Amino acid sequence: MLSRGFANQGLGVELVTYAPSDPRLLVPGVDARVGIVNFGPGGQLRHIFQLGDYLRQRRPRVLLTAGHRSNRLAARCKQRWRPTTRIFVSVHNVLTPGLAEMGPLRRWLRLRDISRTYPHAGGVICVSAGVAEDLARYVTIPAAQLSIIHNPVLSEELLRTAEHECSHPWMAPAQPPVILGAGRLTSQKDFATLVRAFALLASAVGHRLLIIGDGAERAALERLAVDLGVADRVTFPGFVEDPLSYMRRARLFVLSSAWEGFGNVLVEAMAVGTPVVSTDCRSGPREILLDGTLGPLAAPGDPRALAEAMRAAIAQPADPDALRRRAADFSVDVVARRYLDTLFPARTAA
C-alpha cells in the first residue's frame, strides 16, 4: 500500500527481501530514493552484512523498515557502518501485551535490544499515538526523532471491492440485519467479548452476528455461541476475499480487540459508510473515531459495555458521509505524503 502511494507521488521505491541465502530485489524502483526491506529467517550477523552491502551498492537516500527484527538489524547496521542513508524504523503495534507473555529473561533481552538500537535510527515512526506512548514506557526516543503516521488503509482498488457480490446468504437483501466483526480469531481480537455482548443484545434486536476471519480460537468461539444460546444467530464463515463487500451490507461493524496498533478494519468499514463500534483498547480506535464522536467506545473485555455501545449505535447510527470523510484521512496518497514529509523534510521546507 505505502509503496503504491510513493509511486503515485512520483517517487522511486525498492522493496527488498533478504532470505538466508537469497537477497533479491522484489520491485525495482525508479531511482532508489527509498528502500523498504524485509528480512526472512537466518543469522543476524549475516543479515547485517547483507544490508550493509545493499546500502553501499544502491545508496538509497532513505531506508524504511518495519517489524522488530528488521528495525533492530537496520539500526545496528547504522551503528556499525554509519552509511549516508537515513534509516527510519517503524513500530506497528504496542509492546506491552507481547512483553507480558514473555519470561523475565526474554523480556529483559527484548527491551535491552530495543533501547540499544532504536535511538540510533534517524527516526522512529509509530502508527498511532497509543503505540508511541507505549514505546515511550520502555525506551527514550528524542522528540525530534519520533513521528506518528497512521496506516495507509484505503486505495481506489480496495474500495472497488465493496461493490463485489457477497455470496453469504445472511447478506441477501431480505435477511435480518447483520452485525459484523472481522479479524484473526485470536486472543488479541477478543471475539469472545463480542459474542457475549451479542448474546446480551440479541433479545432486544432481531440481528445476526457474522465474524469473518479464521484462527486458533474458532472452535472455542463456536462452543461459546452454543453455550450462550445464540448459535443459530452467530456464524463464522472463515476467511473471505472481499471483506468490504460484507462491510457495505452490514448494519453495524464492531471491533472488540483487547489491544491494537491501529485498527485498519475500522477505517475500512467507515469508508463504505457503515456505523462502527469499538473497544477503547490500546491503541488506535480512539484516534480513528475522534474520541468517540464517530462511533461509541466501550471498555475492553466488558460485554455489557460493548452491548450498550452496540445498542446505541444501532438506535442512532453515525452520519455515513462523516464516516467516509474521516476514512479518507487514511488513504494511501494522504499517508504517503505524510511519510514523504517525514523522510524528506527539505521537501516540506522548500
mmCIF file of C-alpha atoms in Angstrom:
data_model
loop_
_atom_site.group_PDB
_atom_site.id
_atom_site.type_symbol
_atom_site.label_atom_id
_atom_site.label_comp_id
_atom_site.label_asym_id
_atom_site.label_seq_id
_atom_site.Cartn_x
_atom_site.Cartn_y
_atom_site.Cartn_z
ATOM 1 C CA MET A 1 0.000 0.000 0.000
ATOM 2 C CA LEU A 2 2.645 2.526 1.046
ATOM 3 C CA SER A 3 4.900 1.807 -1.935
ATOM 4 C CA ARG A 4 1.913 2.407 -4.230
ATOM 5 C CA GLY A 5 1.351 5.742 -2.506
ATOM 6 C CA PHE A 6 5.006 6.669 -3.006
ATOM 7 C CA ALA A 7 4.748 5.745 -6.678
ATOM 8 C CA ASN A 8 1.659 7.957 -7.002
ATOM 9 C CA GLN A 9 3.781 10.821 -5.672
ATOM 10 C CA GLY A 10 6.411 10.182 -8.359
ATOM 11 C CA LEU A 11 8.972 8.617 -6.000
ATOM 12 C CA GLY A 12 11.130 5.626 -6.881
ATOM 13 C CA VAL A 13 10.963 2.781 -4.353
ATOM 14 C CA GLU A 14 12.796 -0.502 -3.962
ATOM 15 C CA LEU A 15 11.199 -3.328 -1.995
ATOM 16 C CA VAL A 16 13.892 -5.772 -0.939
ATOM 17 C CA THR A 17 13.631 -9.091 0.868
ATOM 18 C CA TYR A 18 16.525 -10.985 2.439
ATOM 19 C CA ALA A 19 16.139 -14.736 2.828
ATOM 20 C CA PRO A 20 19.015 -16.701 4.447
ATOM 21 C CA SER A 21 20.976 -17.073 1.197
ATOM 22 C CA ASP A 22 18.870 -15.237 -1.347
ATOM 23 C CA PRO A 23 18.834 -11.445 -1.197
ATOM 24 C CA ARG A 24 16.725 -10.260 -4.095
ATOM 25 C CA LEU A 25 15.043 -7.164 -5.399
ATOM 26 C CA LEU A 26 11.294 -7.647 -5.449
ATOM 27 C CA VAL A 27 10.140 -4.436 -7.103
ATOM 28 C CA PRO A 28 12.715 -2.296 -8.936
ATOM 29 C CA GLY A 29 12.296 1.430 -8.351
ATOM 30 C CA VAL A 30 12.944 4.460 -10.498
ATOM 31 C CA ASP A 31 15.867 5.954 -8.631
ATOM 32 C CA ALA A 32 16.119 4.015 -5.372
ATOM 33 C CA ARG A 33 15.460 7.025 -3.198
ATOM 34 C CA VAL A 34 13.592 4.859 -0.666
ATOM 35 C CA GLY A 35 14.440 1.271 0.224
ATOM 36 C CA ILE A 36 11.874 -0.859 2.084
ATOM 37 C CA VAL A 37 13.472 -4.028 3.420
ATOM 38 C CA ASN A 38 12.060 -7.230 4.870
ATOM 39 C CA PHE A 39 14.237 -9.960 6.386
ATOM 40 C CA GLY A 40 13.456 -13.655 6.298
ATOM 41 C CA PRO A 41 14.852 -16.191 8.784
ATOM 42 C CA GLY A 42 18.584 -16.558 9.105
ATOM 43 C CA GLY A 43 21.589 -15.388 11.095
ATOM 44 C CA GLN A 44 21.514 -11.839 12.390
ATOM 45 C CA LEU A 45 25.165 -11.100 11.595
ATOM 46 C CA ARG A 46 24.734 -12.368 8.041
ATOM 47 C CA HIS A 47 21.763 -10.095 7.503
ATOM 48 C CA ILE A 48 23.634 -7.082 8.859
ATOM 49 C CA PHE A 49 26.364 -7.653 6.253
ATOM 50 C CA GLN A 50 23.748 -8.216 3.510
ATOM 51 C CA LEU A 51 22.041 -4.979 4.429
ATOM 52 C CA GLY A 52 25.354 -3.151 4.566
ATOM 53 C CA ASP A 53 26.163 -4.392 1.051
ATOM 54 C CA TYR A 54 22.757 -3.221 -0.165
ATOM 55 C CA LEU A 55 23.230 0.264 1.285
ATOM 56 C CA ARG A 56 26.737 0.610 -0.184
ATOM 57 C CA GLN A 57 25.712 -0.626 -3.636
ATOM 58 C CA ARG A 58 22.296 1.001 -4.048
ATOM 59 C CA ARG A 59 22.759 4.056 -1.817
ATOM 60 C CA PRO A 60 19.100 4.881 -1.228
ATOM 61 C CA ARG A 61 18.609 8.230 0.431
ATOM 62 C CA VAL A 62 16.258 6.646 2.982
ATOM 63 C CA LEU A 63 15.734 3.138 4.347
ATOM 64 C CA LEU A 64 12.361 2.355 5.961
ATOM 65 C CA THR A 65 11.959 -0.840 7.997
ATOM 66 C CA ALA A 66 9.009 -2.456 9.776
ATOM 67 C CA GLY A 67 8.910 -5.104 12.493
ATOM 68 C CA HIS A 68 11.265 -5.555 15.421
ATOM 69 C CA ARG A 69 13.671 -7.873 13.586
ATOM 70 C CA SER A 70 14.143 -5.585 10.593
ATOM 71 C CA ASN A 71 14.210 -2.483 12.811
ATOM 72 C CA ARG A 72 16.998 -3.706 15.040
ATOM 73 C CA LEU A 73 19.091 -5.006 12.131
ATOM 74 C CA ALA A 74 18.840 -1.691 10.303
ATOM 75 C CA ALA A 75 19.686 0.295 13.433
ATOM 76 C CA ARG A 76 22.696 -1.956 14.126
ATOM 77 C CA CYS A 77 23.823 -1.502 10.552
ATOM 78 C CA LYS A 78 23.651 2.256 11.141
ATOM 79 C CA GLN A 79 25.767 1.852 14.299
ATOM 80 C CA ARG A 80 28.337 -0.379 12.619
ATOM 81 C CA TRP A 81 28.895 1.304 9.236
ATOM 82 C CA ARG A 82 27.291 4.735 9.553
ATOM 83 C CA PRO A 83 26.010 4.768 5.955
ATOM 84 C CA THR A 84 24.892 8.020 4.387
ATOM 85 C CA THR A 85 21.397 6.548 4.039
ATOM 86 C CA ARG A 86 18.935 7.920 6.609
ATOM 87 C CA ILE A 87 17.340 4.986 8.432
ATOM 88 C CA PHE A 88 13.781 5.085 9.783
ATOM 89 C CA VAL A 89 12.284 2.264 11.825
ATOM 90 C CA SER A 90 8.516 1.868 12.112
ATOM 91 C CA VAL A 91 6.508 0.405 15.002
ATOM 92 C CA HIS A 92 3.106 -1.053 14.161
ATOM 93 C CA ASN A 93 1.882 -2.453 17.467
ATOM 94 C CA VAL A 94 2.086 -1.838 21.183
ATOM 95 C CA LEU A 95 4.857 -3.688 23.004
ATOM 96 C CA THR A 96 3.193 -4.240 26.369
ATOM 97 C CA PRO A 97 0.907 -7.234 25.593
ATOM 98 C CA GLY A 98 3.687 -9.190 23.888
ATOM 99 C CA LEU A 99 6.161 -8.437 26.658
ATOM 100 C CA ALA A 100 3.653 -9.623 29.252
ATOM 101 C CA GLU A 101 3.652 -13.075 27.635
ATOM 102 C CA MET A 102 7.457 -13.415 27.796
ATOM 103 C CA GLY A 103 9.521 -14.816 30.621
ATOM 104 C CA PRO A 104 11.654 -12.347 32.618
ATOM 105 C CA LEU A 105 14.913 -13.087 30.784
ATOM 106 C CA ARG A 106 13.425 -12.910 27.293
ATOM 107 C CA ARG A 107 11.562 -9.707 28.196
ATOM 108 C CA TRP A 108 14.764 -8.128 29.534
ATOM 109 C CA LEU A 109 16.692 -9.126 26.407
ATOM 110 C CA ARG A 110 13.999 -7.721 24.102
ATOM 111 C CA LEU A 111 13.866 -4.389 25.933
ATOM 112 C CA ARG A 112 17.641 -4.121 26.080
ATOM 113 C CA ASP A 113 17.759 -4.807 22.351
ATOM 114 C CA ILE A 114 15.221 -2.091 21.567
ATOM 115 C CA SER A 115 16.777 0.505 23.888
ATOM 116 C CA ARG A 116 20.236 -0.098 22.397
ATOM 117 C CA THR A 117 19.183 0.063 18.756
ATOM 118 C CA TYR A 118 16.108 2.236 18.081
ATOM 119 C CA PRO A 119 17.654 5.527 19.292
ATOM 120 C CA HIS A 120 20.416 5.103 16.694
ATOM 121 C CA ALA A 121 17.933 5.262 13.825
ATOM 122 C CA GLY A 122 17.413 8.569 12.087
ATOM 123 C CA GLY A 123 13.756 8.435 13.070
ATOM 124 C CA VAL A 124 11.093 6.243 14.657
ATOM 125 C CA ILE A 125 7.623 6.205 13.079
ATOM 126 C CA CYS A 126 4.660 4.901 15.114
ATOM 127 C CA VAL A 127 1.287 4.114 13.531
ATOM 128 C CA SER A 128 -0.684 5.755 16.353
ATOM 129 C CA ALA A 129 -0.198 7.988 19.367
ATOM 130 C CA GLY A 130 -1.016 4.996 21.573
ATOM 131 C CA VAL A 131 1.828 2.987 20.051
ATOM 132 C CA ALA A 132 4.180 5.933 20.601
ATOM 133 C CA GLU A 133 3.083 6.294 24.238
ATOM 134 C CA ASP A 134 3.555 2.580 24.838
ATOM 135 C CA LEU A 135 7.019 2.610 23.259
ATOM 136 C CA ALA A 136 7.977 5.567 25.479
ATOM 137 C CA ARG A 137 7.393 3.373 28.547
ATOM 138 C CA TYR A 138 10.428 1.305 27.603
ATOM 139 C CA VAL A 139 12.825 3.409 25.557
ATOM 140 C CA THR A 140 13.621 7.105 25.348
ATOM 141 C CA ILE A 141 13.316 8.479 21.836
ATOM 142 C CA PRO A 142 14.138 12.176 21.370
ATOM 143 C CA ALA A 143 11.043 14.095 20.322
ATOM 144 C CA ALA A 144 12.757 15.256 17.138
ATOM 145 C CA GLN A 145 13.219 11.637 16.059
ATOM 146 C CA LEU A 146 9.669 10.456 16.792
ATOM 147 C CA SER A 147 6.778 10.735 14.322
ATOM 148 C CA ILE A 148 3.196 9.462 14.353
ATOM 149 C CA ILE A 149 1.867 8.500 10.927
ATOM 150 C CA HIS A 150 -1.281 6.417 10.691
ATOM 151 C CA ASN A 151 -1.597 3.366 8.460
ATOM 152 C CA PRO A 152 -2.292 3.719 4.727
ATOM 153 C CA VAL A 153 -5.507 1.703 4.536
ATOM 154 C CA LEU A 154 -7.568 2.804 1.556
ATOM 155 C CA SER A 155 -6.848 2.638 -2.143
ATOM 156 C CA GLU A 156 -9.183 3.003 -5.098
ATOM 157 C CA GLU A 157 -8.609 -0.666 -5.862
ATOM 158 C CA LEU A 158 -9.657 -1.716 -2.362
ATOM 159 C CA LEU A 159 -12.753 0.485 -2.393
ATOM 160 C CA ARG A 160 -13.906 -1.090 -5.636
ATOM 161 C CA THR A 161 -14.086 -4.476 -3.901
ATOM 162 C CA ALA A 162 -17.003 -3.163 -1.823
ATOM 163 C CA GLU A 163 -19.136 -3.470 -4.956
ATOM 164 C CA HIS A 164 -18.351 -7.161 -5.419
ATOM 165 C CA GLU A 165 -21.108 -9.688 -4.964
ATOM 166 C CA CYS A 166 -21.425 -11.076 -1.444
ATOM 167 C CA SER A 167 -22.425 -14.729 -1.657
ATOM 168 C CA HIS A 168 -23.165 -15.330 2.021
ATOM 169 C CA PRO A 169 -26.925 -15.967 2.401
ATOM 170 C CA TRP A 170 -27.173 -13.780 5.512
ATOM 171 C CA MET A 171 -26.175 -10.775 3.400
ATOM 172 C CA ALA A 172 -29.106 -11.116 0.988
ATOM 173 C CA PRO A 173 -31.488 -8.094 0.953
ATOM 174 C CA ALA A 174 -34.454 -9.854 2.573
ATOM 175 C CA GLN A 175 -32.473 -11.240 5.521
ATOM 176 C CA PRO A 176 -32.327 -9.815 9.080
ATOM 177 C CA PRO A 177 -29.672 -7.126 9.619
ATOM 178 C CA VAL A 178 -26.136 -8.282 10.379
ATOM 179 C CA ILE A 179 -23.631 -7.105 12.968
ATOM 180 C CA LEU A 180 -20.159 -7.780 11.573
ATOM 181 C CA GLY A 181 -16.765 -8.488 13.104
ATOM 182 C CA ALA A 182 -13.561 -9.193 11.173
ATOM 183 C CA GLY A 183 -10.058 -10.327 12.017
ATOM 184 C CA ARG A 184 -7.911 -13.239 13.078
ATOM 185 C CA LEU A 185 -9.676 -15.442 15.621
ATOM 186 C CA THR A 186 -7.064 -14.910 18.335
ATOM 187 C CA SER A 187 -6.987 -13.639 21.896
ATOM 188 C CA GLN A 188 -5.898 -10.171 20.743
ATOM 189 C CA LYS A 189 -9.144 -9.656 18.801
ATOM 190 C CA ASP A 190 -11.232 -10.902 21.771
ATOM 191 C CA PHE A 191 -14.228 -12.048 19.750
ATOM 192 C CA ALA A 192 -15.446 -13.878 22.862
ATOM 193 C CA THR A 193 -16.417 -10.493 24.295
ATOM 194 C CA LEU A 194 -18.246 -9.678 21.062
ATOM 195 C CA VAL A 195 -20.195 -12.972 21.148
ATOM 196 C CA ARG A 196 -21.126 -12.371 24.808
ATOM 197 C CA ALA A 197 -22.175 -8.796 24.042
ATOM 198 C CA PHE A 198 -24.296 -10.008 21.151
ATOM 199 C CA ALA A 199 -25.968 -12.570 23.409
ATOM 200 C CA LEU A 200 -26.903 -9.759 25.806
ATOM 201 C CA LEU A 201 -28.225 -7.713 22.903
ATOM 202 C CA ALA A 202 -29.939 -10.484 20.933
ATOM 203 C CA SER A 203 -33.175 -10.478 22.889
ATOM 204 C CA ALA A 204 -33.682 -6.757 22.177
ATOM 205 C CA VAL A 205 -32.811 -6.627 18.446
ATOM 206 C CA GLY A 206 -33.526 -9.066 15.666
ATOM 207 C CA HIS A 207 -29.978 -9.057 14.330
ATOM 208 C CA ARG A 208 -27.442 -11.719 13.450
ATOM 209 C CA LEU A 209 -23.701 -11.753 14.180
ATOM 210 C CA LEU A 210 -21.234 -12.716 11.466
ATOM 211 C CA ILE A 211 -17.489 -12.796 12.170
ATOM 212 C CA ILE A 212 -15.180 -13.186 9.165
ATOM 213 C CA GLY A 213 -11.653 -14.486 9.594
ATOM 214 C CA ASP A 214 -10.005 -17.643 10.846
ATOM 215 C CA GLY A 215 -7.714 -18.674 13.647
ATOM 216 C CA ALA A 216 -6.986 -20.923 16.574
ATOM 217 C CA GLU A 217 -9.990 -19.807 18.649
ATOM 218 C CA ARG A 218 -12.680 -20.645 16.099
ATOM 219 C CA ALA A 219 -13.855 -23.888 17.765
ATOM 220 C CA ALA A 220 -13.938 -22.240 21.202
ATOM 221 C CA LEU A 221 -16.000 -19.328 19.855
ATOM 222 C CA GLU A 222 -18.464 -21.707 18.203
ATOM 223 C CA ARG A 223 -18.861 -23.561 21.510
ATOM 224 C CA LEU A 224 -19.379 -20.254 23.304
ATOM 225 C CA ALA A 225 -22.213 -19.333 20.929
ATOM 226 C CA VAL A 226 -23.851 -22.684 21.669
ATOM 227 C CA ASP A 227 -23.437 -22.235 25.434
ATOM 228 C CA LEU A 228 -24.999 -18.759 25.247
ATOM 229 C CA GLY A 229 -27.951 -19.981 23.207
ATOM 230 C CA VAL A 230 -27.234 -17.847 20.133
ATOM 231 C CA ALA A 231 -25.610 -20.398 17.811
ATOM 232 C CA ASP A 232 -28.474 -20.070 15.321
ATOM 233 C CA ARG A 233 -27.757 -16.333 15.007
ATOM 234 C CA VAL A 234 -23.928 -16.396 15.029
ATOM 235 C CA THR A 235 -21.725 -17.707 12.229
ATOM 236 C CA PHE A 236 -18.021 -17.879 11.416
ATOM 237 C CA PRO A 237 -17.610 -18.259 7.638
ATOM 238 C CA GLY A 238 -13.795 -18.097 7.791
ATOM 239 C CA PHE A 239 -11.513 -16.049 5.572
ATOM 240 C CA VAL A 240 -13.187 -14.065 2.772
ATOM 241 C CA GLU A 241 -11.544 -12.428 -0.237
ATOM 242 C CA ASP A 242 -13.610 -9.220 -0.230
ATOM 243 C CA PRO A 243 -14.362 -8.118 3.347
ATOM 244 C CA LEU A 244 -15.520 -4.671 2.197
ATOM 245 C CA SER A 245 -18.413 -6.296 0.340
ATOM 246 C CA TYR A 246 -19.553 -7.652 3.724
ATOM 247 C CA MET A 247 -18.930 -4.360 5.493
ATOM 248 C CA ARG A 248 -21.015 -2.403 2.968
ATOM 249 C CA ARG A 249 -24.012 -4.664 3.614
ATOM 250 C CA ALA A 250 -23.706 -4.840 7.430
ATOM 251 C CA ARG A 251 -25.916 -2.794 9.761
ATOM 252 C CA LEU A 252 -23.039 -2.327 12.206
ATOM 253 C CA PHE A 253 -19.318 -3.148 12.367
ATOM 254 C CA VAL A 254 -17.731 -3.946 15.744
ATOM 255 C CA LEU A 255 -14.062 -4.097 16.723
ATOM 256 C CA SER A 256 -13.757 -5.935 20.045
ATOM 257 C CA SER A 257 -9.963 -6.117 20.392
ATOM 258 C CA ALA A 258 -8.086 -6.271 23.675
ATOM 259 C CA TRP A 259 -5.327 -4.264 22.014
ATOM 260 C CA GLU A 260 -4.402 -2.914 18.591
ATOM 261 C CA GLY A 261 -1.628 -0.968 16.964
ATOM 262 C CA PHE A 262 -4.064 0.966 14.799
ATOM 263 C CA GLY A 263 -7.265 -0.813 13.700
ATOM 264 C CA ASN A 264 -7.418 -0.907 9.885
ATOM 265 C CA VAL A 265 -10.779 -2.687 9.798
ATOM 266 C CA LEU A 266 -12.493 0.286 11.443
ATOM 267 C CA VAL A 267 -11.289 2.527 8.628
ATOM 268 C CA GLU A 268 -12.443 0.009 6.017
ATOM 269 C CA ALA A 269 -15.948 -0.146 7.480
ATOM 270 C CA MET A 270 -16.161 3.649 7.779
ATOM 271 C CA ALA A 271 -15.039 4.017 4.164
ATOM 272 C CA VAL A 272 -18.224 2.288 2.985
ATOM 273 C CA GLY A 273 -20.401 4.320 5.371
ATOM 274 C CA THR A 274 -21.144 1.527 7.858
ATOM 275 C CA PRO A 275 -21.610 2.609 11.505
ATOM 276 C CA VAL A 276 -18.883 1.326 13.816
ATOM 277 C CA VAL A 277 -18.389 0.491 17.474
ATOM 278 C CA SER A 278 -15.044 -0.280 19.083
ATOM 279 C CA THR A 279 -13.428 -1.139 22.353
ATOM 280 C CA ASP A 280 -11.360 1.726 23.700
ATOM 281 C CA CYS A 281 -8.305 -0.504 23.520
ATOM 282 C CA ARG A 282 -4.657 0.405 23.357
ATOM 283 C CA SER A 283 -4.325 1.794 20.719
ATOM 284 C CA GLY A 284 -5.756 3.352 17.558
ATOM 285 C CA PRO A 285 -9.580 3.231 17.751
ATOM 286 C CA ARG A 286 -9.930 6.367 19.879
ATOM 287 C CA GLU A 287 -7.770 8.272 17.390
ATOM 288 C CA ILE A 288 -9.649 6.912 14.384
ATOM 289 C CA LEU A 289 -13.065 7.664 15.898
ATOM 290 C CA LEU A 290 -12.057 11.140 17.145
ATOM 291 C CA ASP A 291 -12.563 10.342 20.824
ATOM 292 C CA GLY A 292 -15.813 8.503 20.135
ATOM 293 C CA THR A 293 -17.587 11.233 18.178
ATOM 294 C CA LEU A 294 -17.837 8.943 15.130
ATOM 295 C CA GLY A 295 -18.734 5.766 16.971
ATOM 296 C CA PRO A 296 -19.174 4.605 20.577
ATOM 297 C CA LEU A 297 -16.178 3.306 22.530
ATOM 298 C CA ALA A 298 -16.512 0.610 25.213
ATOM 299 C CA ALA A 299 -14.102 -0.701 27.815
ATOM 300 C CA PRO A 300 -12.121 -3.718 26.537
ATOM 301 C CA GLY A 301 -13.236 -7.100 27.841
ATOM 302 C CA ASP A 302 -16.598 -5.797 29.111
ATOM 303 C CA PRO A 303 -19.513 -7.487 27.271
ATOM 304 C CA ARG A 304 -22.166 -5.310 28.948
ATOM 305 C CA ALA A 305 -20.429 -2.084 27.987
ATOM 306 C CA LEU A 306 -19.928 -3.328 24.432
ATOM 307 C CA ALA A 307 -23.577 -4.420 24.171
ATOM 308 C CA GLU A 308 -24.723 -0.984 25.313
ATOM 309 C CA ALA A 309 -22.423 0.699 22.765
ATOM 310 C CA MET A 310 -23.811 -1.545 20.028
ATOM 311 C CA ARG A 311 -27.381 -0.761 21.103
ATOM 312 C CA ALA A 312 -26.656 2.981 20.956
ATOM 313 C CA ALA A 313 -25.054 2.763 17.502
ATOM 314 C CA ILE A 314 -28.000 0.782 16.127
ATOM 315 C CA ALA A 315 -30.523 3.239 17.582
ATOM 316 C CA GLN A 316 -28.655 6.333 16.388
ATOM 317 C CA PRO A 317 -26.184 5.484 13.602
ATOM 318 C CA ALA A 318 -23.443 7.921 12.664
ATOM 319 C CA ASP A 319 -23.686 10.025 9.512
ATOM 320 C CA PRO A 320 -22.273 7.855 6.673
ATOM 321 C CA ASP A 321 -20.745 10.880 4.938
ATOM 322 C CA ALA A 322 -18.883 11.885 8.098
ATOM 323 C CA LEU A 323 -17.527 8.343 8.376
ATOM 324 C CA ARG A 324 -16.356 8.366 4.765
ATOM 325 C CA ARG A 325 -14.676 11.764 5.162
ATOM 326 C CA ARG A 326 -12.734 10.557 8.195
ATOM 327 C CA ALA A 327 -11.761 7.311 6.469
ATOM 328 C CA ALA A 328 -10.326 9.347 3.583
ATOM 329 C CA ASP A 329 -7.667 10.664 6.004
ATOM 330 C CA PHE A 330 -6.143 7.172 5.832
ATOM 331 C CA SER A 331 -5.909 6.832 2.061
ATOM 332 C CA VAL A 332 -2.597 5.672 0.622
ATOM 333 C CA ASP A 333 -1.965 9.004 -1.085
ATOM 334 C CA VAL A 334 -2.641 11.095 2.033
ATOM 335 C CA VAL A 335 -0.465 8.880 4.231
ATOM 336 C CA ALA A 336 2.289 8.638 1.592
ATOM 337 C CA ARG A 337 2.544 12.447 1.595
ATOM 338 C CA ARG A 338 2.932 12.408 5.387
ATOM 339 C CA TYR A 339 5.684 9.808 5.117
ATOM 340 C CA LEU A 340 7.495 11.819 2.462
ATOM 341 C CA ASP A 341 7.308 14.982 4.579
ATOM 342 C CA THR A 342 8.965 12.996 7.392
ATOM 343 C CA LEU A 343 11.502 11.067 5.317
ATOM 344 C CA PHE A 344 12.494 14.130 3.247
ATOM 345 C CA PRO A 345 11.965 17.202 5.488
ATOM 346 C CA ALA A 346 13.591 19.503 2.927
ATOM 347 C CA ARG A 347 10.611 18.731 0.708
ATOM 348 C CA THR A 348 8.295 20.473 3.225
ATOM 349 C CA ALA A 349 10.658 23.376 3.868
ATOM 350 C CA ALA A 350 11.116 24.106 0.171
#
